[in-house]
């Protein structure tokens, strides 16, 4: 079942990329394994996926311990409480939810090497969503020039659950535009070449709009009893 799901996702990603203006960009497919235990997560990875993502510190640490024999790239994608930064940040290859300068300060303090981070941007303006407002970016970005342990590799966003396909496309286009603007500023520690956007229901739209990292959960586990 999982091997079928993986095959379908790979096919869908290829098709969406081929239909995209950005068709020559590499795309990292993240398997979001928060719904399943380490054994099912392992099954996904053994079918050729190499990027694993968790949204909570506890789940991240559990999978990290149980799957450390595999050669994986580790992503933390959910909001991170400042008091938990020290437990996890040095194990993470990419952190996708940098949403405040206070959190950035804590990462700078606790990291023992440069951590690749995405700035989370609240493009939709939904009150329940984390992230910087688009118009805050110009103000906060220069602050990253003073850090030694943070590299802003890109921007991340989530579309609202109720958004239509057109609304998702508009949100993803806006994030793409912001990413290009930021990247063109050539600020120190802010390369900002990547875009983390798209989940199970909207990753094909996100890829058409230039996503380079898609975060896919449910779609990997269709037909499987979910644990969480
Ligand atoms: C759970 C989660 C996903 C994956 O969602 P699906 O709808 O299951 O694909 C992506 N990004 C974040 C931040 C998540 O928490």
mmCIF file of C-alpha atoms and ligand atoms in Angstrom, residues 32 34-35 54-55 77-79 96-97 120 156 158 161 198-201 215-219, ligand 1:
data_model
loop_
_atom_site.group_PDB
_atom_site.id
_atom_site.type_symbol
_atom_site.label_atom_id
_atom_site.label_comp_id
_atom_site.label_asym_id
_atom_site.label_seq_id
_atom_site.Cartn_x
_atom_site.Cartn_y
_atom_site.Cartn_z
ATOM 1 C CA UNK A 32 5.569 14.125 7.018
ATOM 2 C CA UNK A 34 3.537 12.666 12.337
ATOM 3 C CA UNK A 35 0.509 10.412 11.845
ATOM 4 C CA UNK A 54 7.973 16.044 11.877
ATOM 5 C CA UNK A 55 6.035 18.995 13.278
ATOM 6 C CA UNK A 77 8.329 21.794 10.093
ATOM 7 C CA UNK A 78 6.097 22.919 12.982
ATOM 8 C CA UNK A 79 6.251 25.854 15.338
ATOM 9 C CA UNK A 96 10.810 25.309 8.315
ATOM 10 C CA UNK A 97 8.934 27.409 10.861
ATOM 11 C CA UNK A 120 7.430 31.247 7.867
ATOM 12 C CA UNK A 156 7.603 28.781 3.944
ATOM 13 C CA UNK A 158 0.623 27.187 4.497
ATOM 14 C CA UNK A 161 -7.636 24.550 4.895
ATOM 15 C CA UNK A 198 2.362 22.566 -0.606
ATOM 16 C CA UNK A 199 0.833 19.715 1.447
ATOM 17 C CA UNK A 200 -1.174 16.628 0.447
ATOM 18 C CA UNK A 201 -4.114 18.570 -0.922
ATOM 19 C CA UNK A 215 5.610 18.670 2.801
ATOM 20 C CA UNK A 216 3.349 15.663 2.239
ATOM 21 C CA UNK A 217 1.681 13.719 5.053
ATOM 22 C CA UNK A 218 -1.672 11.965 4.524
ATOM 23 C CA UNK A 219 -1.045 11.125 0.906
HETATM 24 C C1 LIG B 1 1.047 17.982 8.988
HETATM 25 C C2 LIG B 1 1.759 19.024 8.228
HETATM 26 C C3 LIG B 1 1.933 18.890 6.841
HETATM 27 C C4 LIG B 1 1.387 17.733 6.034
HETATM 28 O O1 LIG B 1 -0.012 17.801 5.948
HETATM 29 P P1 LIG B 1 -0.845 16.754 5.057
HETATM 30 O O2 LIG B 1 -2.124 17.460 4.823
HETATM 31 O O3 LIG B 1 -1.024 15.535 5.903
HETATM 32 O O4 LIG B 1 -0.087 16.501 3.830
HETATM 33 C C5 LIG B 1 2.642 19.893 6.185
HETATM 34 N N1 LIG B 1 3.151 20.957 6.850
HETATM 35 C C6 LIG B 1 2.993 21.122 8.183
HETATM 36 C C7 LIG B 1 3.584 22.320 8.842
HETATM 37 C C8 LIG B 1 2.295 20.151 8.923
HETATM 38 O O5 LIG B 1 2.150 20.317 10.242
#
